[in-house]
PDB file of C-alpha atoms in Angstrom:
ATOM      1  CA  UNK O  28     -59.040 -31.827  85.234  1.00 64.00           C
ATOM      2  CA  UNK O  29     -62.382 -31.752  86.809  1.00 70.00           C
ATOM      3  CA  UNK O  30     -64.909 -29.068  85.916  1.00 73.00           C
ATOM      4  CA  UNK O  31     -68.169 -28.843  87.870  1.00 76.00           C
ATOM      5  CA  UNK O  32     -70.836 -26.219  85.882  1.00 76.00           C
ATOM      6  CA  UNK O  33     -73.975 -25.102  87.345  1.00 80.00           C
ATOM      7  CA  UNK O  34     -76.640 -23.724  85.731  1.00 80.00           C
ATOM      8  CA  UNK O  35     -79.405 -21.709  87.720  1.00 86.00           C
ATOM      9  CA  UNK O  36     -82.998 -21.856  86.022  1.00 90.00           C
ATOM     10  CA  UNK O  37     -86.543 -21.357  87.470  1.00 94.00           C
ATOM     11  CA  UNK O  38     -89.214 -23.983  87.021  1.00 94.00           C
ATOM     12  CA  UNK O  39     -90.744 -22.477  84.348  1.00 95.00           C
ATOM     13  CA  UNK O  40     -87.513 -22.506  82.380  1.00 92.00           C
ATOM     14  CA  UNK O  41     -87.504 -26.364  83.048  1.00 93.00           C
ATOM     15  CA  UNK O  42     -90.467 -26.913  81.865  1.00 95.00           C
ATOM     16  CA  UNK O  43     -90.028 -25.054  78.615  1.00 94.00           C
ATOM     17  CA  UNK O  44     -86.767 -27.113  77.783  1.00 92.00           C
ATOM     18  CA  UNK O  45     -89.182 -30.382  78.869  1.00 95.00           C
ATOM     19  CA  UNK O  46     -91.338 -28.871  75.905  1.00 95.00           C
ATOM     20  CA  UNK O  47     -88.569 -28.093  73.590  1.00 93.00           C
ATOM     21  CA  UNK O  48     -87.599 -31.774  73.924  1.00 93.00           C
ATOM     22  CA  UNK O  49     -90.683 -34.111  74.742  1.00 95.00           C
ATOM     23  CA  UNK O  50     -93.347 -31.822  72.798  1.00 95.00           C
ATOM     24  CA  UNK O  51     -96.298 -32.347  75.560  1.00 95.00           C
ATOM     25  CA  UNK O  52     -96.349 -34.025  78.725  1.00 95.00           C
ATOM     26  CA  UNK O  53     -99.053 -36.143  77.341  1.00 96.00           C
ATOM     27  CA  UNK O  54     -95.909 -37.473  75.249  1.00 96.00           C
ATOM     28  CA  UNK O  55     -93.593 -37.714  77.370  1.00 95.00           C
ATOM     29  CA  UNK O  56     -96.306 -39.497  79.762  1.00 95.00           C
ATOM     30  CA  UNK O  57     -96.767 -42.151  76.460  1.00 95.00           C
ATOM     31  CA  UNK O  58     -92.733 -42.153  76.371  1.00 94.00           C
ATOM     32  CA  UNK O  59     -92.770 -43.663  80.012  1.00 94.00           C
ATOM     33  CA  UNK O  60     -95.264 -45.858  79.328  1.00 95.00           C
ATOM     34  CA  UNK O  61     -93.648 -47.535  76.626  1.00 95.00           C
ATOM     35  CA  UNK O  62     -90.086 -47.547  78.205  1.00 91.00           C
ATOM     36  CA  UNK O  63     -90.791 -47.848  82.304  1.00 91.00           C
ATOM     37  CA  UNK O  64     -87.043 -48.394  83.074  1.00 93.00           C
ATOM     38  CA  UNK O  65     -85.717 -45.121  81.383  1.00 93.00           C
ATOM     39  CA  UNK O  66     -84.174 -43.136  84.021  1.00 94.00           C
ATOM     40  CA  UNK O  67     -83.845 -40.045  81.953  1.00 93.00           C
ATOM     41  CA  UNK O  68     -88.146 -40.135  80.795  1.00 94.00           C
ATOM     42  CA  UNK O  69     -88.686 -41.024  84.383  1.00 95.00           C
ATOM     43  CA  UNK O  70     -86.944 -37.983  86.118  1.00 94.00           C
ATOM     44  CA  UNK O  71     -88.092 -35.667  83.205  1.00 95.00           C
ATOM     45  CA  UNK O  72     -91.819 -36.471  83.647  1.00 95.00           C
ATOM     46  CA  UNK O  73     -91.487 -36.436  87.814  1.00 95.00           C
ATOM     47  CA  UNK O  74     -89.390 -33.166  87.529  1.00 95.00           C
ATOM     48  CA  UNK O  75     -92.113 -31.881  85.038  1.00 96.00           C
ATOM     49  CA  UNK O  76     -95.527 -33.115  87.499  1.00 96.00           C
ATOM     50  CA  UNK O  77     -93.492 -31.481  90.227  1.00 96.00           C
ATOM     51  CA  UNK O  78     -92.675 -27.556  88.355  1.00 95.00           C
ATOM     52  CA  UNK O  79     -96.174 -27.121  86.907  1.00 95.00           C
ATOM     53  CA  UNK O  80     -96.822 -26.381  90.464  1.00 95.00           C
ATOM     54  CA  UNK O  81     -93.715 -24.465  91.711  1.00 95.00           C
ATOM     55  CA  UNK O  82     -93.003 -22.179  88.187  1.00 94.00           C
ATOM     56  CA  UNK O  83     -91.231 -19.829  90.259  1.00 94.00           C
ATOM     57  CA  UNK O  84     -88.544 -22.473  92.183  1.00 95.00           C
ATOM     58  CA  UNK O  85     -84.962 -21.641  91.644  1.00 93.00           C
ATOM     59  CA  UNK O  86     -83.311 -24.846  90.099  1.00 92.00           C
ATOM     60  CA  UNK O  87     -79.477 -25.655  89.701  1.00 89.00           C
ATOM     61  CA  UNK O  88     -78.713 -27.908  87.820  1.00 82.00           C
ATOM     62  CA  UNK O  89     -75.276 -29.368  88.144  1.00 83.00           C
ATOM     63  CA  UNK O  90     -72.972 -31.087  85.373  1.00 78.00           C
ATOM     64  CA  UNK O  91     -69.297 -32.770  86.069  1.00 77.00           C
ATOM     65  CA  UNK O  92     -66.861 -32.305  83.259  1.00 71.00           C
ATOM     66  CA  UNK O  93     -63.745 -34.946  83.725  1.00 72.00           C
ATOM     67  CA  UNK O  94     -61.268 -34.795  80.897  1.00 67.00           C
ATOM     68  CA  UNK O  95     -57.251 -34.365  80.507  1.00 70.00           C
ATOM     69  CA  UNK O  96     -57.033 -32.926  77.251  1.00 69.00           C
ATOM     70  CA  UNK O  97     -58.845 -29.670  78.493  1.00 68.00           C
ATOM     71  CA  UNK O  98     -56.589 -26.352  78.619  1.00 74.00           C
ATOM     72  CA  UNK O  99     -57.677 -23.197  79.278  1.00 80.00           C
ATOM     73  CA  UNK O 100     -55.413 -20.449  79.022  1.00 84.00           C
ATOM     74  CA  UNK O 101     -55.718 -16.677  81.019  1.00 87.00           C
ATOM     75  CA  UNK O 102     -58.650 -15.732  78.055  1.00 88.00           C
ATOM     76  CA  UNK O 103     -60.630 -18.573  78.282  1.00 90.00           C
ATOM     77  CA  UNK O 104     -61.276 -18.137  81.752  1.00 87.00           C
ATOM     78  CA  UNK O 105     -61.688 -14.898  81.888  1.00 90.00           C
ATOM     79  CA  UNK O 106     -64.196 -15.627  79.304  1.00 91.00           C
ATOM     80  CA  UNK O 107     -66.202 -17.552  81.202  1.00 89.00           C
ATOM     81  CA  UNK O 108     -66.587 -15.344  84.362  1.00 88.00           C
ATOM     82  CA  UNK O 109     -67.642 -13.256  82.083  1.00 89.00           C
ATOM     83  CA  UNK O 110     -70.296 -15.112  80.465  1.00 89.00           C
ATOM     84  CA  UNK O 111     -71.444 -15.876  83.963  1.00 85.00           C
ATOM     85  CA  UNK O 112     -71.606 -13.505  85.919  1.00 88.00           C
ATOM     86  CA  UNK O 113     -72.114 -10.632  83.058  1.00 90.00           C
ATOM     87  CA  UNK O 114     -74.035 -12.276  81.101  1.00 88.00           C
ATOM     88  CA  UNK O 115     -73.055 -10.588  77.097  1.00 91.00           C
ATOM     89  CA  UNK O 116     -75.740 -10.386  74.430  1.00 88.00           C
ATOM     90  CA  UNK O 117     -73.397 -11.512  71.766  1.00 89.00           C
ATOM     91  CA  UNK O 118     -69.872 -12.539  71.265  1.00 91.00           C
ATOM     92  CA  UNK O 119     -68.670  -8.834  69.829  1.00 92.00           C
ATOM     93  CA  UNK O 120     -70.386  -7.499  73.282  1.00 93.00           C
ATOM     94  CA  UNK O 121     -68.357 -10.584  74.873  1.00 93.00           C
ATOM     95  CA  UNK O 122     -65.193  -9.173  73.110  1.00 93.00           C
ATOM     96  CA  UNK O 123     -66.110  -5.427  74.030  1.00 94.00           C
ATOM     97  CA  UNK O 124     -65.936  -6.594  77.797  1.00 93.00           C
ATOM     98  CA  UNK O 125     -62.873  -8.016  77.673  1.00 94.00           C
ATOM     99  CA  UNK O 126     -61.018  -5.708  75.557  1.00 94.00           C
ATOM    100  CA  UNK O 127     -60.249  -7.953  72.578  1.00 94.00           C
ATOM    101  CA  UNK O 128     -60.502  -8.115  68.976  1.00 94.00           C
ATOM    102  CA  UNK O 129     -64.120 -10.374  68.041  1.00 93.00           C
ATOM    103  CA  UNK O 130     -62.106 -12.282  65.275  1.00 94.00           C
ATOM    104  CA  UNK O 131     -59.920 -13.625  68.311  1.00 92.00           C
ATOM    105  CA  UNK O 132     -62.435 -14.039  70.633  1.00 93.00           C
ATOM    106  CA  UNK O 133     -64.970 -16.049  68.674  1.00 92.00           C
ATOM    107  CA  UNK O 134     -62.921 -19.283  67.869  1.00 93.00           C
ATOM    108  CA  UNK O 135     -62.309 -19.752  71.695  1.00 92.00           C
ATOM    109  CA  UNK O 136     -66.057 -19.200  71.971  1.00 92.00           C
ATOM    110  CA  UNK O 137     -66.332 -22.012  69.762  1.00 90.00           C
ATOM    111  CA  UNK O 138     -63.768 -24.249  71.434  1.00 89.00           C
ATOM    112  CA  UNK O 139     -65.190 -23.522  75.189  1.00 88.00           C
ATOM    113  CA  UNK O 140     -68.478 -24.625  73.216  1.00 88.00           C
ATOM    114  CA  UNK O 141     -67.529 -27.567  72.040  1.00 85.00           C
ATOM    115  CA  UNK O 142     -65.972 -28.802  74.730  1.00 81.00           C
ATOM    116  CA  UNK O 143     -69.033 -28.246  76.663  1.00 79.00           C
ATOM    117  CA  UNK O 144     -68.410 -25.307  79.007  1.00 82.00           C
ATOM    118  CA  UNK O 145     -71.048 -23.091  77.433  1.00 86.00           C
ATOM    119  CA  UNK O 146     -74.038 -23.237  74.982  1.00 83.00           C
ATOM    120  CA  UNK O 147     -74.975 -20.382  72.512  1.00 83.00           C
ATOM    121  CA  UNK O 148     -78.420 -19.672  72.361  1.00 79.00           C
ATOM    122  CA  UNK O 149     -80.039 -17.696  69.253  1.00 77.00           C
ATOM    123  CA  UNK O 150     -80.367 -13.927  70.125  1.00 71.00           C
ATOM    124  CA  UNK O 151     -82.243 -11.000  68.149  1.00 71.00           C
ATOM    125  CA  UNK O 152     -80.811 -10.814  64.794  1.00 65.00           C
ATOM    126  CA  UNK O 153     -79.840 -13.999  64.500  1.00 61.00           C
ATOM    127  CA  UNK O 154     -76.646 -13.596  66.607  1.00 62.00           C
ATOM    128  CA  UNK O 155     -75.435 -15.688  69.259  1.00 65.00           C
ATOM    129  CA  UNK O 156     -75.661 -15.294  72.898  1.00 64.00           C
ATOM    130  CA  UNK O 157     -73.305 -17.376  75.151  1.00 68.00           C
TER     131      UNK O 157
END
């Protein structure tokens, strides 16, 4: 099964995750430096010159999922439209939406998680946000 996910961020957002992961640009810029035929520093520092100009550019980034051992049932992928196109606040507003119990809900959270379909990110509270 092939799964294509797109993720739709502004420039801003980029460079924040550049930040989260390089520190400064004046690192990353060192980072180059020292390895000139990483791919992955190279695009990160272009991609970063380029959005400290254009903040407010809509980006989608695109990721290809290939695998045969992925199964999604009815609930998982009715999970994920909602994730996307609803966006919840937590996983008990997740299971409010779709009209089931959280303590069934949450494992396949954690399943569509690790198999890379979605990321939680840290809400108020503490709680998780897919």
């Amino acid at each position: 099964m092939k799964i294509t996910l797109i993720k739709t961020i502004t420039g801003e957002k980029l460079i924040q995750e550049l930040e989260e992961t390089y520190g400064s640009l004046d690192r990353l810029e060192r980072l180059q430096d020292r390895n000139p035929d990483n791919m992955k520093v190279y695009t990160d520092l272009d991609d970063w010159k380029y959005y400290q100009d254009h903040l407010d550019e809509i980006i989608e980034e695109t990721k290809g999922i290939v695998t045969e051992k992925l199964t999604l049932g009815t609930l998982e992928m009715e999970m994920l439209n909602f994730i996307k196109y609803k966006k919840p606040e937590s996983i008990r507003e997740l299971a409010r939406m779709i009209h089931k119990d959280v303590r069934s809900v949450q494992p396949k959270v954690r399943k569509l998680e690790k198999q890379g379909l979605i990321q939680f990110k840290e809400g108020p509270k503490r709680k998780l946000m897919p």
